[in-house]
XYZ file of C-alpha atoms in Angstrom:
555
model
C 76.444 101.490 -11.354
C 75.430 98.148 -13.353
C 76.601 97.560 -16.711
C 73.195 96.206 -17.283
C 70.499 97.855 -19.364
C 66.838 97.656 -20.083
C 66.133 98.431 -23.817
C 63.584 99.329 -26.310
C 63.806 98.913 -30.377
C 60.511 99.380 -32.486
C 61.253 97.621 -35.945
C 57.869 98.702 -37.266
C 54.493 100.159 -35.880
C 56.323 103.706 -34.320
C 55.584 106.390 -36.884
C 52.890 104.448 -38.779
C 49.858 102.281 -37.799
C 50.599 98.940 -38.804
C 53.468 96.292 -38.990
C 54.074 96.329 -35.358
C 57.159 94.650 -34.224
C 58.982 95.916 -30.991
C 62.208 94.405 -29.357
C 62.775 94.335 -25.698
C 66.158 93.777 -24.299
C 68.077 93.113 -20.821
C 71.651 92.583 -20.109
C 75.146 94.101 -20.895
C 75.231 96.290 -23.555
C 75.343 95.041 -26.716
C 74.488 90.974 -25.194
C 71.165 92.211 -24.417
C 68.480 88.776 -23.995
C 65.847 89.733 -26.499
C 62.237 89.435 -26.691
C 59.897 90.514 -29.671
C 56.247 91.676 -29.196
C 54.154 91.064 -32.084
C 55.313 90.649 -35.908
C 52.795 92.225 -38.153
C 52.028 93.310 -41.647
C 50.398 96.197 -43.282
C 48.844 96.056 -46.853
C 49.785 97.219 -50.278
C 48.493 99.734 -52.233
C 48.521 100.052 -56.237
C 49.792 103.536 -56.151
C 53.250 102.841 -54.032
C 53.641 99.156 -54.143
C 51.994 97.760 -57.218
C 51.759 93.965 -57.467
C 53.198 92.949 -53.765
C 50.987 90.958 -51.596
C 51.977 91.537 -48.310
C 54.512 94.243 -46.499
C 56.384 93.394 -43.336
C 58.924 94.700 -40.867
C 62.768 94.209 -42.385
C 64.057 91.762 -39.599
C 67.938 91.997 -40.340
C 69.186 93.576 -37.117
C 66.683 90.845 -35.001
C 68.200 87.948 -37.625
C 71.741 88.608 -36.984
C 71.025 88.065 -33.161
C 68.528 85.482 -33.338
C 71.211 83.517 -30.758
C 69.841 86.017 -28.196
C 66.007 85.840 -28.901
C 64.075 84.108 -26.254
C 60.690 84.029 -27.995
C 57.843 85.801 -29.308
C 55.258 87.289 -27.576
C 51.796 88.187 -29.327
C 49.279 90.604 -27.898
C 46.120 89.905 -30.229
C 45.207 88.661 -33.352
C 45.072 91.603 -35.609
C 46.961 91.260 -38.732
C 49.084 94.079 -38.088
C 50.153 92.432 -35.017
C 50.240 88.208 -35.955
C 50.189 88.589 -39.882
C 53.914 88.332 -40.607
C 54.898 85.538 -38.001
C 54.538 82.631 -40.030
C 56.537 84.293 -42.938
C 59.328 85.176 -40.960
C 59.384 82.414 -38.440
C 62.110 80.265 -40.204
C 64.538 82.803 -39.835
C 63.725 83.584 -36.328
C 62.682 80.090 -35.099
C 61.550 80.351 -31.468
C 58.630 79.975 -29.390
C 55.661 81.864 -29.861
C 53.601 82.778 -26.844
C 50.020 83.761 -26.978
C 46.492 83.493 -25.386
C 44.080 80.923 -26.692
C 42.308 82.602 -28.874
C 45.288 84.145 -30.656
C 47.388 81.126 -30.523
C 44.370 79.502 -32.554
C 44.856 81.909 -35.180
C 48.369 81.648 -35.235
C 48.690 78.117 -35.440
C 46.469 78.126 -38.719
C 48.800 80.622 -40.076
C 51.743 78.481 -39.057
C 50.254 75.073 -40.590
C 49.238 77.077 -44.021
C 53.135 78.230 -44.339
C 54.292 74.761 -43.522
C 55.690 75.313 -39.845
C 54.621 73.052 -37.008
C 51.841 74.706 -35.124
C 53.160 73.416 -31.627
C 55.805 76.107 -31.897
C 52.915 78.294 -30.782
C 52.359 77.970 -27.367
C 48.901 78.908 -25.336
C 49.401 80.869 -22.103
C 46.869 82.074 -19.556
C 46.204 85.313 -18.329
C 47.334 87.355 -15.603
C 48.350 86.751 -13.003
C 49.858 83.574 -14.833
C 53.599 84.429 -16.078
C 55.802 83.051 -18.466
C 59.892 82.927 -17.699
C 62.419 84.180 -20.804
C 65.808 84.777 -19.940
C 65.832 87.681 -17.878
C 62.220 88.482 -18.204
C 58.985 87.329 -16.549
C 55.916 88.273 -18.904
C 52.065 88.017 -18.019
C 49.403 88.990 -20.241
C 46.761 91.322 -18.855
C 43.307 91.372 -20.441
C 42.387 94.319 -22.166
C 39.355 95.415 -24.187
C 39.631 95.978 -27.766
C 37.902 95.000 -31.121
C 39.434 91.467 -31.171
C 38.434 88.779 -28.572
C 41.525 88.116 -25.556
C 43.747 91.309 -26.498
C 46.300 91.801 -23.604
C 48.559 94.145 -22.537
C 51.975 92.737 -21.173
C 53.477 92.820 -18.190
C 56.658 92.524 -18.424
C 59.155 92.281 -15.531
C 62.761 92.668 -15.645
C 65.761 93.369 -12.916
C 65.832 97.048 -14.212
C 61.579 97.213 -13.464
C 58.202 96.518 -14.742
C 57.215 97.791 -18.025
C 53.540 97.805 -19.445
C 52.755 97.384 -23.440
C 49.595 97.960 -23.612
C 49.074 96.638 -27.073
C 45.919 97.781 -28.537
C 43.292 98.629 -25.864
C 40.046 100.573 -25.001
C 38.644 101.043 -21.925
C 35.424 99.364 -22.365
C 33.655 97.691 -19.155
C 31.100 95.977 -21.285
C 32.665 94.921 -24.658
C 30.157 92.135 -24.782
C 32.530 89.693 -26.520
C 36.111 89.357 -24.193
C 37.071 90.556 -21.337
C 35.916 93.980 -19.924
C 38.811 96.634 -18.851
C 39.481 96.027 -15.233
C 40.925 98.737 -13.555
C 41.470 97.337 -10.288
C 43.878 94.609 -11.759
C 45.785 97.337 -13.500
C 45.796 99.544 -10.088
C 47.223 96.118 -8.651
C 49.804 95.516 -11.590
C 50.925 99.299 -11.066
C 50.910 99.458 -7.195
C 54.762 98.469 -6.719
C 55.771 101.089 -9.286
C 55.620 100.946 -13.497
C 59.097 101.789 -14.953
C 58.111 102.564 -17.986
C 54.615 102.539 -19.941
C 54.572 101.930 -23.726
C 51.181 102.833 -24.943
C 48.760 102.584 -27.864
C 48.505 106.206 -29.522
C 46.061 105.439 -32.371
C 43.018 107.648 -30.863
C 44.973 110.150 -29.116
C 43.745 113.242 -31.002
C 39.955 112.317 -29.979
C 38.765 114.373 -27.283
C 35.493 112.428 -26.120
C 36.071 109.494 -23.773
C 35.512 106.551 -25.977
C 32.264 104.545 -26.117
C 31.270 100.828 -25.265
C 30.424 98.043 -27.889
C 27.319 97.719 -25.499
C 25.712 100.922 -26.715
C 25.471 99.274 -30.576
C 22.780 96.659 -30.514
C 19.839 98.714 -30.042
C 20.452 101.391 -33.019
C 21.848 98.396 -35.463
C 18.573 96.425 -34.546
C 16.488 99.651 -35.377
C 18.276 100.160 -38.621
C 17.811 96.739 -39.811
C 14.088 96.226 -38.638
C 13.113 99.227 -40.666
C 15.106 98.439 -43.733
C 13.058 96.739 -46.704
C 14.465 94.078 -49.137
C 17.664 92.322 -48.256
C 20.206 93.564 -45.643
C 23.985 93.491 -45.885
C 26.363 94.585 -43.378
C 30.322 94.582 -43.199
C 32.582 94.943 -40.426
C 35.905 93.932 -39.693
C 36.232 90.089 -39.597
C 38.193 90.030 -36.671
C 35.645 91.724 -34.677
C 33.768 89.145 -33.607
C 31.551 91.034 -30.831
C 30.604 93.204 -33.661
C 29.646 90.347 -36.136
C 27.875 88.978 -32.850
C 25.790 91.901 -32.542
C 25.060 92.458 -36.440
C 23.586 88.473 -36.176
C 21.725 88.653 -33.331
C 20.114 92.397 -34.673
C 19.317 90.145 -37.751
C 17.741 87.440 -36.027
C 15.667 89.837 -33.777
C 14.543 91.407 -37.212
C 13.186 88.155 -38.176
C 16.183 87.380 -40.609
C 18.272 84.465 -41.503
C 22.124 85.049 -41.197
C 24.598 84.255 -43.856
C 28.504 84.708 -42.895
C 30.298 85.531 -46.684
C 33.868 85.589 -46.566
C 36.649 83.164 -45.737
C 38.465 85.258 -42.949
C 34.961 86.246 -41.705
C 33.999 82.526 -41.079
C 37.545 81.256 -39.610
C 37.235 84.312 -37.026
C 34.160 82.724 -35.792
C 35.284 79.600 -36.075
C 38.410 80.264 -33.847
C 36.130 81.965 -31.406
C 33.706 78.947 -30.953
C 36.872 76.789 -30.648
C 38.404 78.652 -27.659
C 35.287 79.217 -25.584
C 35.408 82.848 -26.298
C 32.243 83.248 -28.338
C 28.940 81.461 -27.056
C 25.256 81.130 -28.076
C 26.300 82.728 -31.666
C 22.834 82.944 -33.788
C 22.859 80.066 -36.380
C 23.488 80.446 -39.832
C 22.771 79.175 -43.211
C 24.904 78.797 -46.394
C 24.555 80.765 -49.550
C 22.983 77.800 -51.257
C 20.355 78.015 -48.724
C 19.776 81.651 -48.619
C 18.564 81.312 -52.314
C 15.293 79.857 -50.770
C 14.868 82.686 -48.292
C 12.588 85.882 -49.338
C 14.994 88.677 -49.481
C 13.128 90.523 -46.626
C 14.041 87.658 -44.252
C 17.924 87.774 -45.104
C 20.907 89.220 -43.975
C 24.354 88.952 -45.348
C 27.515 89.701 -42.751
C 30.023 90.239 -45.269
C 34.051 90.820 -45.141
C 35.762 94.066 -47.131
C 34.793 96.476 -44.620
C 37.821 98.219 -46.254
C 37.339 98.173 -50.098
C 39.425 95.186 -50.181
C 38.754 94.145 -54.137
C 38.861 90.186 -53.683
C 36.525 90.484 -50.624
C 33.125 89.710 -50.454
C 31.650 93.282 -50.248
C 33.693 94.374 -53.270
C 32.453 91.427 -55.250
C 28.622 91.965 -53.928
C 29.359 95.889 -55.208
C 30.334 94.220 -58.667
C 27.216 91.923 -59.185
C 27.376 88.369 -57.448
C 28.762 86.542 -54.821
C 28.218 82.723 -54.135
C 25.169 82.929 -55.839
C 23.609 86.257 -53.942
C 23.347 89.651 -55.583
C 21.731 93.142 -53.740
C 18.944 94.740 -55.969
C 17.521 98.199 -55.910
C 15.950 99.031 -52.483
C 18.269 96.863 -50.500
C 20.459 98.129 -47.521
C 23.962 97.560 -46.943
C 25.453 98.954 -43.710
C 29.306 99.792 -43.269
C 29.471 98.953 -39.274
C 33.035 100.144 -39.139
C 35.487 103.257 -39.987
C 37.473 103.572 -42.716
C 40.944 103.409 -41.930
C 43.052 106.339 -43.503
C 44.644 105.454 -47.053
C 41.512 102.852 -47.625
C 38.837 105.858 -48.768
C 39.186 105.101 -52.315
C 38.007 101.509 -52.201
C 35.475 102.157 -49.774
C 34.277 104.909 -51.515
C 34.539 102.849 -55.107
C 31.843 100.172 -53.193
C 29.662 102.978 -52.147
C 29.538 104.172 -55.546
C 28.806 100.678 -57.139
C 25.616 99.899 -54.684
C 24.346 103.178 -55.339
C 24.413 102.999 -58.981
C 22.395 99.593 -58.500
C 19.752 101.430 -56.257
C 20.893 99.799 -52.879
C 20.564 102.055 -49.796
C 24.043 102.468 -48.302
C 24.511 103.518 -44.501
C 28.096 104.387 -43.397
C 29.411 105.365 -39.538
C 29.084 109.404 -40.276
C 26.153 109.234 -37.675
C 28.544 107.198 -35.141
C 25.398 105.053 -34.361
C 26.866 101.531 -35.540
C 30.198 101.633 -35.166
C 32.625 102.223 -32.197
C 36.240 102.544 -32.453
C 38.649 99.731 -30.522
C 41.276 102.144 -29.344
C 41.280 104.629 -26.737
C 40.702 108.040 -27.114
C 42.634 110.824 -25.747
C 41.041 111.265 -22.475
C 41.214 107.341 -22.061
C 45.021 107.381 -22.492
C 45.082 110.190 -19.667
C 43.160 107.591 -17.490
C 45.743 105.282 -18.013
C 48.514 107.626 -17.537
C 46.753 108.149 -13.953
C 45.665 104.740 -13.098
C 49.544 103.325 -13.754
C 51.381 106.249 -12.513
C 54.672 105.022 -15.134
C 57.840 106.768 -14.248
C 58.095 107.250 -18.313
C 56.058 107.348 -21.148
C 56.940 105.938 -24.775
C 54.024 106.243 -27.234
C 53.440 103.836 -29.881
C 51.295 102.626 -32.189
C 50.777 105.726 -34.177
C 52.039 107.777 -37.218
C 54.632 110.716 -35.906
C 51.832 112.984 -35.358
C 49.859 110.564 -32.894
C 52.953 109.692 -30.907
C 54.082 113.490 -30.520
C 50.446 114.547 -29.421
C 50.778 111.200 -26.985
C 54.242 112.329 -25.299
C 52.558 115.719 -24.682
C 49.962 114.467 -22.706
C 52.622 112.774 -20.589
C 54.780 115.628 -20.243
C 52.055 117.826 -19.124
C 51.560 115.262 -16.282
C 55.119 115.465 -15.605
C 55.829 111.961 -16.840
C 59.277 111.751 -18.580
C 57.946 111.359 -22.343
C 60.026 110.497 -25.699
C 58.991 110.164 -29.387
C 60.395 107.099 -30.417
C 59.965 106.037 -34.105
C 60.995 102.646 -36.009
C 64.950 102.125 -35.654
C 65.392 104.181 -32.515
C 66.929 102.545 -29.433
C 65.836 103.405 -26.136
C 67.702 102.820 -22.916
C 64.638 102.520 -20.217
C 66.987 101.795 -17.575
C 66.850 105.546 -15.797
C 64.607 108.337 -14.841
C 63.813 108.801 -18.197
C 64.187 107.156 -21.816
C 67.751 107.881 -23.469
C 68.499 107.231 -26.781
C 71.161 104.162 -27.334
C 71.670 103.941 -30.882
C 69.927 103.796 -34.052
C 68.905 100.938 -36.386
C 68.356 100.915 -40.038
C 64.929 99.631 -40.369
C 62.832 99.029 -43.589
C 60.496 96.892 -44.967
C 60.342 93.341 -46.514
C 57.796 92.805 -49.319
C 56.099 89.324 -49.817
C 55.352 89.232 -53.613
C 53.894 86.024 -54.890
C 56.303 83.335 -53.068
C 59.085 85.539 -52.703
C 60.438 87.726 -49.938
C 62.663 90.941 -51.069
C 63.638 94.359 -49.456
C 62.179 97.759 -50.236
C 65.566 98.787 -51.410
C 65.913 96.262 -54.096
C 64.335 97.975 -56.875
C 61.715 95.707 -58.245
C 58.885 97.860 -56.787
C 60.673 101.130 -57.931
C 61.041 99.914 -61.237
C 57.458 98.832 -61.393
C 56.249 102.164 -60.835
C 58.611 103.518 -63.062
C 57.268 101.006 -65.724
C 53.317 102.090 -64.855
C 54.182 106.144 -65.210
C 56.279 105.879 -68.046
C 55.770 102.677 -70.260
C 58.657 100.208 -71.154
C 60.385 99.701 -74.553
C 62.665 96.756 -75.645
C 65.229 97.959 -78.370
C 66.860 94.773 -80.373
C 70.002 95.065 -82.281
C 72.069 92.260 -83.917
C 75.764 92.554 -84.752
C 77.672 89.956 -87.333
C 81.158 88.473 -86.681
C 82.748 91.681 -87.826
C 80.611 93.707 -85.021
C 78.747 95.195 -88.006
C 75.249 96.032 -87.700
C 73.122 92.941 -89.072
C 70.089 94.876 -90.333
C 67.863 97.691 -88.736
C 67.240 97.693 -84.938
C 63.498 97.117 -83.825
C 61.688 98.332 -81.039
C 59.084 96.569 -78.933
C 56.357 99.042 -76.986
C 54.364 98.258 -74.193
C 52.198 101.013 -72.159
C 52.989 103.537 -74.734
C 50.794 105.648 -77.493
C 51.122 104.416 -81.431
C 51.672 107.732 -82.506
C 53.168 111.017 -81.557
C 53.334 114.503 -82.567
C 54.646 113.611 -85.803
C 51.530 111.623 -86.454
C 54.180 109.108 -87.387
C 54.170 105.713 -85.908
C 55.956 105.777 -82.693
C 58.264 102.687 -82.811
C 59.094 103.806 -86.805
C 60.344 107.208 -85.345
C 62.022 105.537 -82.347
C 63.872 102.868 -85.195
C 64.633 105.339 -87.406
C 66.439 107.364 -85.140
C 68.255 104.027 -83.183
C 69.294 103.356 -87.104
C 70.876 106.755 -87.580
C 73.019 106.340 -84.508
C 74.267 102.983 -85.284
C 75.226 104.137 -89.061
C 77.174 106.926 -87.237
C 78.551 104.482 -84.667
C 82.386 103.808 -84.333
C 84.015 100.671 -84.244
C 84.704 101.032 -80.425
C 81.519 102.022 -79.731
C 80.238 98.903 -81.570
C 82.449 96.701 -79.927
C 81.810 97.726 -76.312
C 78.376 96.162 -75.073
C 77.858 98.457 -72.163
C 78.851 101.664 -74.241
C 76.303 100.663 -76.940
C 73.385 99.831 -74.380
C 73.892 102.946 -73.154
C 73.945 104.833 -76.212
C 70.511 103.195 -77.588
C 68.852 103.650 -74.262
C 69.501 107.593 -74.262
C 68.316 108.010 -78.409
C 65.229 105.686 -77.281
C 64.111 107.939 -74.604
C 65.026 111.150 -76.294
C 63.004 110.138 -79.189
C 59.971 109.282 -77.251
C 60.390 112.197 -75.392
C 60.468 114.578 -78.470
C 57.538 112.811 -80.130
C 54.985 111.962 -76.660
C 56.375 113.811 -73.846
C 57.421 111.135 -72.060
C 60.809 109.026 -71.426
C 60.311 105.162 -71.085
C 62.033 102.282 -69.342
C 64.426 100.956 -72.007
C 65.439 97.536 -71.997
C 68.400 96.904 -74.500
C 69.382 93.694 -76.196
C 72.383 93.185 -78.059
C 73.008 89.930 -79.753
C 76.159 89.278 -81.384
C 76.678 86.533 -84.093
C 79.765 84.377 -83.071
């Protein structure tokens, strides 16, 4: 029996939607040569990660084995698959491989981070392959909501793995390649050892719809609208941006692209040849000379992002443009779970202006980029894998997807971040567990979720903060009374006295009673002052704030 094995280890993206990072390895146990598939981000929110800019996978396990890492393959250009590469590159320092459009985006990110963009190599579509250690890897075109998405065909001595990336079964996606069942049947003809498969829309019970179903309905909406029309979608959904722009032109409107990400995606798609014949656009400055009935804005911010163009328009003006009563704003997008508050806030702000907001509740103006339940089953039937490992989904998605596989007699396993699986035999087998977590990008600094920084911010936000300062003389006796500085707390409490004065009096009473041993011990003194300050605040306002104690000694 061979001592070599094929392993799969998700470090992000399995048990969650976003922050994708998947390791494959082949070789003797604990000496496997490794490849990384995708390295993405997820986005923070004020409730759980206040002040954080981006959230990335914890790559500690891989960094400790970087001498065994052959390279990074990127399936497509969405931020949850590509967004962390430049941030993490200095600690991995291996070639990055992607198709032309995705490589264009990756090089831009590398340049912005100060890395050599030549470290990103462009690969051609299947049947072209790249040899990395024991692996031979090809990128087979998949239809998705971004151009040049690719499923990876990963060959090793243990057999062929198909890692789908994000995909849908769309025979006419308008921009990018259609799903090609004949190509995939050819890929599968000699057997698929394991299918590692997108699970996002597993609970949708109807077959997925094509991008080509949207243009007529969007054109009708824009043609019938009065005043200015604005529409938002994912900037990366180049096909949808083109559909919106062409619909606007057919309705006799000039097109303005608003938002840096929108312009960057269209530029990258044009530069790499995946987007042709995009309608002419005008600048925001020139738009002021166009009658409102002849103007259409296509904006970033479909998920309610506060700094994106949609949110800024909802707050007033952006780049000199504004929406008014009778105008129309279209969400040609689905709201990702967790982003509902931001989107609803924008809808209400537009409503207060008298703007008519149209969302996707009718199903006429958006189609998903992910395979629905019946489409996943069609992929199972097409590839006939020996085993199925669901990925790209929350636990409930993975579990339901595994059930679909088991119902077809395919050996399936629910695998979440940190679970290493051996894919060598007839069914996925557990091969160990790796501690995984998150890395926060906070300004220019990266730190781990266990460092306590975010936890402290949340505590201060919930409970307020008090700084207690005490002066002691050369004899370790109090020099005057302690004083407090308060942030995020009310000025008065239940006694109707100033909160600061109540706290300072309680702290002073303690100091007057404290023994010489306590007064000489900084740690003991800080501990007691912190306890009394919190106790005093709790009796006055019902909250125990975070307390910082500063003990200064005259020497």
